[in-house]
Short mmCIF file of C-alpha atoms and ligand atoms in Angstrom, two decimals:
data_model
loop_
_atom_site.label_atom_id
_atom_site.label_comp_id
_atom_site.label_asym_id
_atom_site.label_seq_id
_atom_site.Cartn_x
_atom_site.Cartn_y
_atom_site.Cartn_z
CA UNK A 1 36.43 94.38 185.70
CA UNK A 2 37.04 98.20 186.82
CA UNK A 3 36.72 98.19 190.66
CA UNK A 4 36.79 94.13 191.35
CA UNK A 5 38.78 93.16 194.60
CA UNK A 6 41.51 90.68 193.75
CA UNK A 7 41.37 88.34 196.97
CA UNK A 8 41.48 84.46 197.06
CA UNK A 9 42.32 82.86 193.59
CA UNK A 10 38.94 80.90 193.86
CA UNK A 11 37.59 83.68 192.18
CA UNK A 12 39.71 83.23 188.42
CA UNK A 13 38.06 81.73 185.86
CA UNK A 14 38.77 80.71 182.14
CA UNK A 15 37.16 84.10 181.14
CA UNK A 16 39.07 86.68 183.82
CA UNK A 17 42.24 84.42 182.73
CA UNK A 18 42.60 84.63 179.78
CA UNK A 19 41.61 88.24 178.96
CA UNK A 20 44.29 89.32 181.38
CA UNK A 21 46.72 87.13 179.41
CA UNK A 22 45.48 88.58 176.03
CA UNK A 23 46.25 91.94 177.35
CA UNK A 24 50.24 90.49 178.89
CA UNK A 25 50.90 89.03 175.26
CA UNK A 26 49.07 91.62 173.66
CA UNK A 27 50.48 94.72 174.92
CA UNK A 28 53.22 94.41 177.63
CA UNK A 29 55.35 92.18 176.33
CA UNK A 30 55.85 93.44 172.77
CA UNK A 31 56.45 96.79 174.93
CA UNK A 32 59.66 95.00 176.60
CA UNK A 33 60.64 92.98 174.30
CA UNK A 34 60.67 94.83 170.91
CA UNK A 35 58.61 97.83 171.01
CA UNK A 36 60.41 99.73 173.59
CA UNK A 37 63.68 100.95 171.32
CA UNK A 38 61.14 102.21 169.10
CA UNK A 39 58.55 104.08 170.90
CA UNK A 40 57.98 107.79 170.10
CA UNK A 41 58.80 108.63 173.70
CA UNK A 42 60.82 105.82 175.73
CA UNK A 43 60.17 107.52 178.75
CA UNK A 44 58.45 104.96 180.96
CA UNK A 45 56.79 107.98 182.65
CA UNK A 46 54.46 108.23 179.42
CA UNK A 47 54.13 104.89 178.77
CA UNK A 48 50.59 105.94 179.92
CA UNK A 49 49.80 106.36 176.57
CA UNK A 50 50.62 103.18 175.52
CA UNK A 51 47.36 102.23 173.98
CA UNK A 52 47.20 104.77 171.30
CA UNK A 53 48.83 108.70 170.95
CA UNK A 54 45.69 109.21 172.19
CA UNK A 55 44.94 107.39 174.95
CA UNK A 56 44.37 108.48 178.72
CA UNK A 57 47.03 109.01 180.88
CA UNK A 58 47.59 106.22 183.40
CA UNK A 59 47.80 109.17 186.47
CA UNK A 60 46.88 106.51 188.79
CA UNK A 61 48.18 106.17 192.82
CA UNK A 62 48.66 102.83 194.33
CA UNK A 63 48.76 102.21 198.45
CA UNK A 64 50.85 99.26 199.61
CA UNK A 65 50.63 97.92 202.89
CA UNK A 66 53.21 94.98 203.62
CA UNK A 67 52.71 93.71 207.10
CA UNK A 68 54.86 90.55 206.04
CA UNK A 69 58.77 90.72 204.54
CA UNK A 70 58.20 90.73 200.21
CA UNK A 71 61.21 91.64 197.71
CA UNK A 72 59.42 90.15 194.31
CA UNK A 73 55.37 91.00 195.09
CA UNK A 74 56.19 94.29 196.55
CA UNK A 75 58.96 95.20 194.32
CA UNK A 76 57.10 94.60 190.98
CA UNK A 77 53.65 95.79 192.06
CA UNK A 78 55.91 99.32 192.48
CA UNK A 79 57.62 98.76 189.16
CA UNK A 80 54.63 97.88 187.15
CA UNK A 81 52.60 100.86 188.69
CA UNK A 82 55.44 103.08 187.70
CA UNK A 83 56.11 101.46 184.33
CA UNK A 84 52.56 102.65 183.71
CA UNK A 85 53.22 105.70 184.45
CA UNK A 86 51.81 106.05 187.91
CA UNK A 87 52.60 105.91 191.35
CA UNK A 88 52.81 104.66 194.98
CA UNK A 89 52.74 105.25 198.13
CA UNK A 90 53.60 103.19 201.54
CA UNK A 91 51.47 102.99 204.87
CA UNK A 92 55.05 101.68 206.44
CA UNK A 93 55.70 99.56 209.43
CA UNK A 94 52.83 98.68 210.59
CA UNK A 95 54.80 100.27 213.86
CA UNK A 96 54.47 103.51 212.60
CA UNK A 97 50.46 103.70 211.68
CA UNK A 98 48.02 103.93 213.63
CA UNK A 99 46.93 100.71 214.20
CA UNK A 100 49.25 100.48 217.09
CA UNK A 101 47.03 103.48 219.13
CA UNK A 102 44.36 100.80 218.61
CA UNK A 103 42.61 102.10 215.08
CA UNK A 104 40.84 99.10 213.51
CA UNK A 105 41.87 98.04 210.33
CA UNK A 106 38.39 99.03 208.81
CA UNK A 107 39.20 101.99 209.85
CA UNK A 108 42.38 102.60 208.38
CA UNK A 109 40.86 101.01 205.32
CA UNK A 110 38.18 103.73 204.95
CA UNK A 111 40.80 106.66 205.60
CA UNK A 112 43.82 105.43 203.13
CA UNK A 113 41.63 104.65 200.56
CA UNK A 114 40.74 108.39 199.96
CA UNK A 115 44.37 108.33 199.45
CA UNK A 116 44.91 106.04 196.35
CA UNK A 117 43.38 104.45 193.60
CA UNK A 118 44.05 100.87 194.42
CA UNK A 119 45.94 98.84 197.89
CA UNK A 120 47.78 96.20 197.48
CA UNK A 121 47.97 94.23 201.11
CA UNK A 122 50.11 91.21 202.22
CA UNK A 123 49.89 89.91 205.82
CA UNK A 124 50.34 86.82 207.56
CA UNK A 125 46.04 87.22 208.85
CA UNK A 126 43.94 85.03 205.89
CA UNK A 127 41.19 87.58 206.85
CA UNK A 128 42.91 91.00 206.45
CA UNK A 129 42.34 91.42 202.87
CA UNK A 130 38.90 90.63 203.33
CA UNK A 131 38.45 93.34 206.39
CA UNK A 132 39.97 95.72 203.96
CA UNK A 133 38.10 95.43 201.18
CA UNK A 134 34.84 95.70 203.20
CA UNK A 135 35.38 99.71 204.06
CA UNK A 136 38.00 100.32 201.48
CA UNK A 137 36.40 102.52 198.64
CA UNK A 138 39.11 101.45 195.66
CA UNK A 139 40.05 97.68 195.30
CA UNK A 140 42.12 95.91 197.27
CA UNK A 141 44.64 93.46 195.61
CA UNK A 142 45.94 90.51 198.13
CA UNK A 143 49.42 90.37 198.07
CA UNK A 144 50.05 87.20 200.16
CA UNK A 145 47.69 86.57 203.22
CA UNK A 146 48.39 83.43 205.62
CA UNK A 147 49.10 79.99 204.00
CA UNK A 148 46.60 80.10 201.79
CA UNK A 149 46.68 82.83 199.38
CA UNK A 150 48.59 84.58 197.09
CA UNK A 151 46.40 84.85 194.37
CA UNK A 152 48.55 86.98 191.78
CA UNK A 153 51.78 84.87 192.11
CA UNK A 154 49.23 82.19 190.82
CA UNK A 155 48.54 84.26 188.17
CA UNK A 156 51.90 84.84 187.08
CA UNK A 157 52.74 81.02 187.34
CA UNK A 158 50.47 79.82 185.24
CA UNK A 159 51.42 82.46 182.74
CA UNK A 160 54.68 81.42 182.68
CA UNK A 161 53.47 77.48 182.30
CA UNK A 162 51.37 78.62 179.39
CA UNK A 163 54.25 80.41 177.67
CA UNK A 164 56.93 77.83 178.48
CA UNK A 165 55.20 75.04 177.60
CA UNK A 166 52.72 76.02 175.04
CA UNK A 167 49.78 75.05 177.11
CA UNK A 168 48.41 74.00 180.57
CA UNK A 169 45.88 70.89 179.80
CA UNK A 170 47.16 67.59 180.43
CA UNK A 171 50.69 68.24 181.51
CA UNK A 172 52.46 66.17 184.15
CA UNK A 173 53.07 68.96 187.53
CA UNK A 174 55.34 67.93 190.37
CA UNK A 175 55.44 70.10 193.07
CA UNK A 176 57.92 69.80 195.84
CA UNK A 177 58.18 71.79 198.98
CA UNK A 178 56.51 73.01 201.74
CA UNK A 179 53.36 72.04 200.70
CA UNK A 180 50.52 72.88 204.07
CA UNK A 181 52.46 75.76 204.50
CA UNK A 182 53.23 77.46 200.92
CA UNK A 183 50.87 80.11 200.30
CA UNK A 184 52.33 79.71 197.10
CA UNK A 185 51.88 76.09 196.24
CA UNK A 186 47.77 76.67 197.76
CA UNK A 187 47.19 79.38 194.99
CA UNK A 188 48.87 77.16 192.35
CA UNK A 189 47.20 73.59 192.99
CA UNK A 190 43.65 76.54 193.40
CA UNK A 191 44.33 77.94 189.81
CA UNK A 192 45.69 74.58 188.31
CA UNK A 193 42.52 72.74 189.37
CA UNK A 194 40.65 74.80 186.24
CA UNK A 195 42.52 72.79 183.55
CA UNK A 196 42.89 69.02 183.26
CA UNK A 197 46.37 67.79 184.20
CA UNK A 198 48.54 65.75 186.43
CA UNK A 199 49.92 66.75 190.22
CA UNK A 200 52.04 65.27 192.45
CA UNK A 201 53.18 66.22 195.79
CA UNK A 202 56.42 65.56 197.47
CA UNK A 203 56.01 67.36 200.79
CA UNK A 204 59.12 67.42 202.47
CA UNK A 205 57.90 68.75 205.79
CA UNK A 206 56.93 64.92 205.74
CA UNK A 207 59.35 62.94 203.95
CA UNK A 208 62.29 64.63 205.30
CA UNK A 209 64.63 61.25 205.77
CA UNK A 210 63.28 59.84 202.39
CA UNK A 211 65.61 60.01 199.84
CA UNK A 212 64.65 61.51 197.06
CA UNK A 213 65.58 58.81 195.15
CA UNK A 214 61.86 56.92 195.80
CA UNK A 215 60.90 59.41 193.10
CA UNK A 216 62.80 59.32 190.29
CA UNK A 217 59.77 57.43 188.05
CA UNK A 218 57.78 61.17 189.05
CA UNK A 219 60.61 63.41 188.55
CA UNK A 220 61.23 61.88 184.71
CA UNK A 221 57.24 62.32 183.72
CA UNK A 222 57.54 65.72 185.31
CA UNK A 223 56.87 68.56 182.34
CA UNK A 224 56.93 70.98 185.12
CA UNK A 225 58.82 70.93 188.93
CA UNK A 226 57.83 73.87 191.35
CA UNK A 227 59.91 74.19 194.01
CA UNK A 228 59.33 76.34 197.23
CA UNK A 229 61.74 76.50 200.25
CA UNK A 230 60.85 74.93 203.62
CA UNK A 231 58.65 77.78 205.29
CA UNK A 232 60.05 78.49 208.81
CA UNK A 233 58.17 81.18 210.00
CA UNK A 234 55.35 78.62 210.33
CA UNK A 235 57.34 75.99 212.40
CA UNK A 236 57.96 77.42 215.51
CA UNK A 237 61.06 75.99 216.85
CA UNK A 238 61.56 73.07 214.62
CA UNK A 239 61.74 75.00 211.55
CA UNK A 240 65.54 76.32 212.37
CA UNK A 241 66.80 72.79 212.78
CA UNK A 242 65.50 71.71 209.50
CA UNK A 243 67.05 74.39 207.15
CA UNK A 244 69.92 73.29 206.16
CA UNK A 245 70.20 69.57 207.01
CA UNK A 246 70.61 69.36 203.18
CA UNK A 247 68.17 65.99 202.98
CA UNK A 248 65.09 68.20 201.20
CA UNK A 249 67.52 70.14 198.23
CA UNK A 250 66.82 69.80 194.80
CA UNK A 251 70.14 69.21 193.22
CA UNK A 252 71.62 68.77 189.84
CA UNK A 253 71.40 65.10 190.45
CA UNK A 254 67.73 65.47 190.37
CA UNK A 255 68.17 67.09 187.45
CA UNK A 256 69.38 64.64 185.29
CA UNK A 257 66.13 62.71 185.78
CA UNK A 258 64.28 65.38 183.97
CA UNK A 259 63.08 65.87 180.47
CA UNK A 260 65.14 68.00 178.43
CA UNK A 261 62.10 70.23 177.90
CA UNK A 262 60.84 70.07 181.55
CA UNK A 263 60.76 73.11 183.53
CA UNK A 264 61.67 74.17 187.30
CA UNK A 265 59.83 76.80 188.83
CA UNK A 266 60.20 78.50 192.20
CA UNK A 267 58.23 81.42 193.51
CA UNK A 268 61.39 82.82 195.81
CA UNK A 269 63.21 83.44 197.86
CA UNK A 270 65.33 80.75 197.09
CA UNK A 271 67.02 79.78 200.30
CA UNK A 272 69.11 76.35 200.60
CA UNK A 273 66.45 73.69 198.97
CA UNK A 274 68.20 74.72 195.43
CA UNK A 275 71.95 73.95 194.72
CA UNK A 276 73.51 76.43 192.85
CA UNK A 277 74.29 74.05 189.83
CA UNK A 278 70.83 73.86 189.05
CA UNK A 279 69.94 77.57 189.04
CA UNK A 280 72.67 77.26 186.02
CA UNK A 281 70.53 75.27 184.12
CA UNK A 282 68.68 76.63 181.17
CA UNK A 283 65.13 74.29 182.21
CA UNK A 284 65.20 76.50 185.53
CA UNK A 285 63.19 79.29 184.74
CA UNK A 286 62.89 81.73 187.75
CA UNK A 287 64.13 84.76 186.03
CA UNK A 288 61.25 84.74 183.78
CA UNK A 289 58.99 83.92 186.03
CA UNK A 290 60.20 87.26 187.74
CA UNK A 291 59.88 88.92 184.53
CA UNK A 292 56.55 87.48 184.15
CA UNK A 293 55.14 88.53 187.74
CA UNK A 294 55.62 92.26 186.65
CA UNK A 295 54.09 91.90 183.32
CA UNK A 296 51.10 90.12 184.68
CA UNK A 297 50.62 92.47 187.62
CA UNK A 298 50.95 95.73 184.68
CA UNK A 299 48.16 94.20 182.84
CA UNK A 300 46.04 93.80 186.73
CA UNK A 301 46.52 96.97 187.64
CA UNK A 302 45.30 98.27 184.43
CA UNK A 303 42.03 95.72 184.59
CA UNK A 304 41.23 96.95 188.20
CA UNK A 305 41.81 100.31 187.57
CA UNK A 306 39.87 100.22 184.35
CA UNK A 307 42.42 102.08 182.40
CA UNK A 308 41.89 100.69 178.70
C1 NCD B 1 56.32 83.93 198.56
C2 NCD B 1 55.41 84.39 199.65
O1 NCD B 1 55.67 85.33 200.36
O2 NCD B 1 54.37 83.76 199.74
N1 NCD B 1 57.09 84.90 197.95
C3 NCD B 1 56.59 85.54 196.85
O3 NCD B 1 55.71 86.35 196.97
N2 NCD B 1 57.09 85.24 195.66
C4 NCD B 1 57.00 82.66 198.78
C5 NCD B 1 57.83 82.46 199.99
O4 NCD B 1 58.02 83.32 200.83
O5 NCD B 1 58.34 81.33 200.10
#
């Protein structure tokens, strides 16, 4: 897999799956979760050598460029290329570069790729990854592009389905949000489409005077709710008036319709569409899928970068 472009989550299949999750059970999280206190050297700098005392040093330079606000994606690429004991660097506001002077994107893509090793790139344009990849000589991971794709926060998802709930086939998937204009929610139904199972969509750009009450036979089947707030940058004008009017939150209410061992997922940033009594409960698992997105993206870096 050394050199493959991670663009649109069409391209994940059983076989890129679960290898990548082999190598997140196998070797990251044993790392994190018991193996770090007793590591020869707990320097995360070396952990480079995780593999074996012997193994090649992960001296490896990752570009980001972020034309679009990110916290998680851009955060825990950083901290999973550093965990691994490399490094980044940032092309900045997209102000700043070139591009403003009138320097195509191919153009940038051919000159800060002699830079780095891999570039991560999230943008609002579904075809900038593409563009990028095409002149870029080390491969381009999309971090987010338009409404449609966010291919590694699909990746992470499903991980965290597959460890929660002990498998993917045949479980019962609500999914309740923004749903033409969640990048999020495109990648997931995209990925989710590869295993035999159960979705249902409550799209509350919509449904917005429904009460939720119309679907509390969907909510109690539910083994899995995924939740993403409304997304306003998409709106225009109307999408200011609708934040906040309190008639599309998920509240503990809702709650109580679910199975004990149901979970509620929610790719952040949280905004208003959660109460705060339900981010108390134990079945509302965004911290690990947090956790989860840098473990995944650790064990894609490494795949891209062919560094076993
Ligand atoms: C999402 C995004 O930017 O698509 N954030 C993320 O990467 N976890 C979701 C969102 O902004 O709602």
């Amino acid at each position: 897999m050394r050199g493959t472009h991670i663009l649109t989550t069409r391209q994940f299949d059983h076989e890129f799956i679960d290898r990548l999750f082999e190598m997140v059970d196998k070797k990251v999280r044993p790392f994190f979760e018991k193996d770090r206190d007793r590591h020869p050297n707990p320097r995360l700098a070396h952990w480079g050598t995780w593999d074996s005392p012997n193994a090649r040093r992960f001296d490896y330079l990752m570009g980001t460029i972020f034309c679009q606000p990110s916290t998680r994606t851009r955060m825990s690429f950083e901290s999973a290329m550093k965990r691994l004991g490399g490094n980044s660097i940032d092309f900045g506001p997209e102000a700043h570069s070139s591009v403003v002077k009138g320097e195509t994107w191919q153009d940038t893509a051919e000159v800060i790729s002699q830079y780095c090793d891999v570039l991560c790139v999230r943008t609002q344009l579904d075809e900038l990854p593409n563009i990028i990849a095409e002149r870029s000589d080390v491969p381009v991971i999309n971090c987010g592009s338009g409404r449609n794709e966010h291919p590694t926060q699909a990746l992470l998802d499903l991980y965290t389905i597959k460890q929660l709930k002990g498998k993917v086939e045949n479980l019962n998937v609500v999914i309740f949000g923004d749903i033409e204009n969640a990048r999020t929610i495109a990648s997931l139904k995209q990925i989710l489409s590869l295993y035999p199972l159960d979705i249902v969509e409550i799209d509350l750009m919509k449904r917005l005077t429904d009460p939720l009450d119309q679907y509390i036979e969907i909510f109690k089947k539910a083994d899995v709710v995924y939740i993403t707030r409304m997304q306003k940058e998409w709106h225009g004008d109307l999408g200011s008036t609708l934040i906040g009017t309190g008639n599309h939150r998920f509240t503990e209410k809702t709650l109580t319709l679910l199975k004990d061992d149901a979970i509620v997922m929610h790719p952040g940033p949280v905004v208003d569409e959660v109460t705060y009594e339900v981010r108390k409960d134990p079945r509302w698992v965004y911290k690990q899928q947090v956790k989860n997105g840098l473990y995944v993206r650790m064990a894609l870096l490494k795949t891209v970068l062919g560094h076993h």
